[in-house]
Amino acid sequence: MSEPAAAVVFGEALVDAFGSVLLPGGAPFNVACHLAALGLPPLMITRLGDDEAGRLLRDTAARFGLSLQAAQLDKRSARVEVREREGGHVFEIPAGQAFDRIEAAAAVQAATAATTPDWLYFGTLALREPASRAALAALRASRQQRAFVDLNWRQAGPSPQVILEMLQGIEVLKLSDAELDLVLGWLQLPSIPDVPAAGEQRAAMARLCARVGARHVLVSHGAGGAAAWDAHGCCVARAPAAPVPRMIDTVGAGDAFSALMLAGLLRQRPLATVLADAVAFASLSCGWRGALPADAALYRPWRTRLGLAAPAVTTTPPA
Ligand SMILES: Nc1ncnc2c1ncn2[C@@H]1O[C@H](COP(=O)(O)OP(=O)(O)O)[C@@H](O)[C@H]1O
Ligand SMILES: [Mg+2]
């Protein structure tokens, strides 16, 4: 019998193509890999092909102990072209990707066959087309679940109107500084410029929660750490980030943050502890290349903090 899933993760698994070099990615895929390696394997609802990119995603998932059994089969895996430009990377996300075609019936069937995880993670990119949007809506309608949403806004994603609709009734909304400004702008609320102190109260945060229906908003401030706000607009926790001894890149830092947040919430740990761990793990992730670490032994101390048994997965870094 398979282990009960700890959460449902819905959305894109894709490859980032740096020329001919393919790297696994997609925020939900990264979060699902982290959760599995932490000993909280989720049910991953996604769609991918039986091609080179699909094999890379399946191999990567296996290294982290993530099952892709519920992944739907498409004719082609999703692929994002990454171009190096002065001052950073430009991501081209073409239309008509596998994650745009997640089917509702198969998604609900997979979730129904699993045990009853009460958390659901999703982002917004995979919600740009009606098919995948309908799949998520069907999943949410099929059972009571608390939704953890990482906005992870992308130009190629859905319109603000669609996003705001999909945020209705969620439990936790994770935003970066820039995304907070964006969402406040959509809602015509005043911006919140500086890093808050715990205990601080902001009417705009309360109105944001009221408008999207979230019980908590998490705002990550890059090197400034992160803060958690409740629905009354009160900053209930704040965690500064420790300096990164050897900065490699910040790719996937938000995904590392969300994974540890979700893991801590699944384990019902106190919010301030969960936030501090999420910030610390995300900052640690800036010390490895890309979103996922090469060595899963790195999760050991985090599993211990979460009160989970020693890792079942043993991975070796690729040669
Ligand atoms: N330059 C940095 N130094 C230390 N930690 C960082 C840095 N950039 C990101 N982080 C860590 O990653 C978390 C998420 O990063 P952030 O850039 O705010 O979100 P996102 O990746 O979603 O845009 C931060 O709260 C922090 O813990
Ligand atoms: Mg992000």
mmCIF file of N, CA, C and O and ligand atoms in Angstrom, residues 150 152 154 174 176 179 254-255, ligand 2:
data_model
loop_
_atom_site.group_PDB
_atom_site.id
_atom_site.type_symbol
_atom_site.label_atom_id
_atom_site.label_comp_id
_atom_site.label_asym_id
_atom_site.label_seq_id
_atom_site.Cartn_x
_atom_site.Cartn_y
_atom_site.Cartn_z
ATOM 1 N N ASP A 150 0.999 30.172 -3.910
ATOM 2 C CA ASP A 150 2.151 31.027 -4.189
ATOM 3 C C ASP A 150 1.843 31.713 -5.515
ATOM 4 O O ASP A 150 1.786 31.055 -6.551
ATOM 5 N N ASN A 152 3.475 33.589 -7.564
ATOM 6 C CA ASN A 152 4.488 33.384 -8.611
ATOM 7 C C ASN A 152 4.063 33.976 -9.933
ATOM 8 O O ASN A 152 3.999 33.275 -10.944
ATOM 9 N N ARG A 154 3.664 35.532 -13.445
ATOM 10 C CA ARG A 154 4.417 35.552 -14.700
ATOM 11 C C ARG A 154 3.607 36.317 -15.735
ATOM 12 O O ARG A 154 2.379 36.187 -15.784
ATOM 13 N N LYS A 174 1.048 33.439 -0.603
ATOM 14 C CA LYS A 174 2.468 33.805 -0.531
ATOM 15 C C LYS A 174 2.789 34.766 -1.678
ATOM 16 O O LYS A 174 2.513 34.471 -2.846
ATOM 17 N N SER A 176 5.829 37.749 -3.105
ATOM 18 C CA SER A 176 7.103 38.454 -2.930
ATOM 19 C C SER A 176 6.750 39.933 -2.754
ATOM 20 O O SER A 176 5.600 40.336 -2.985
ATOM 21 N N GLU A 179 5.230 41.227 -5.882
ATOM 22 C CA GLU A 179 3.876 40.700 -6.113
ATOM 23 C C GLU A 179 2.856 41.355 -5.182
ATOM 24 O O GLU A 179 1.700 41.556 -5.566
ATOM 25 N N GLY A 254 11.851 31.157 -3.626
ATOM 26 C CA GLY A 254 10.445 31.247 -3.211
ATOM 27 C C GLY A 254 9.812 29.858 -3.071
ATOM 28 O O GLY A 254 8.973 29.633 -2.195
ATOM 29 N N ASP A 255 10.217 28.935 -3.935
ATOM 30 C CA ASP A 255 9.669 27.569 -3.868
ATOM 31 C C ASP A 255 10.181 26.853 -2.612
ATOM 32 O O ASP A 255 9.429 26.120 -1.962
HETATM 33 MG MG MG B 2 8.050 33.543 -6.168
#
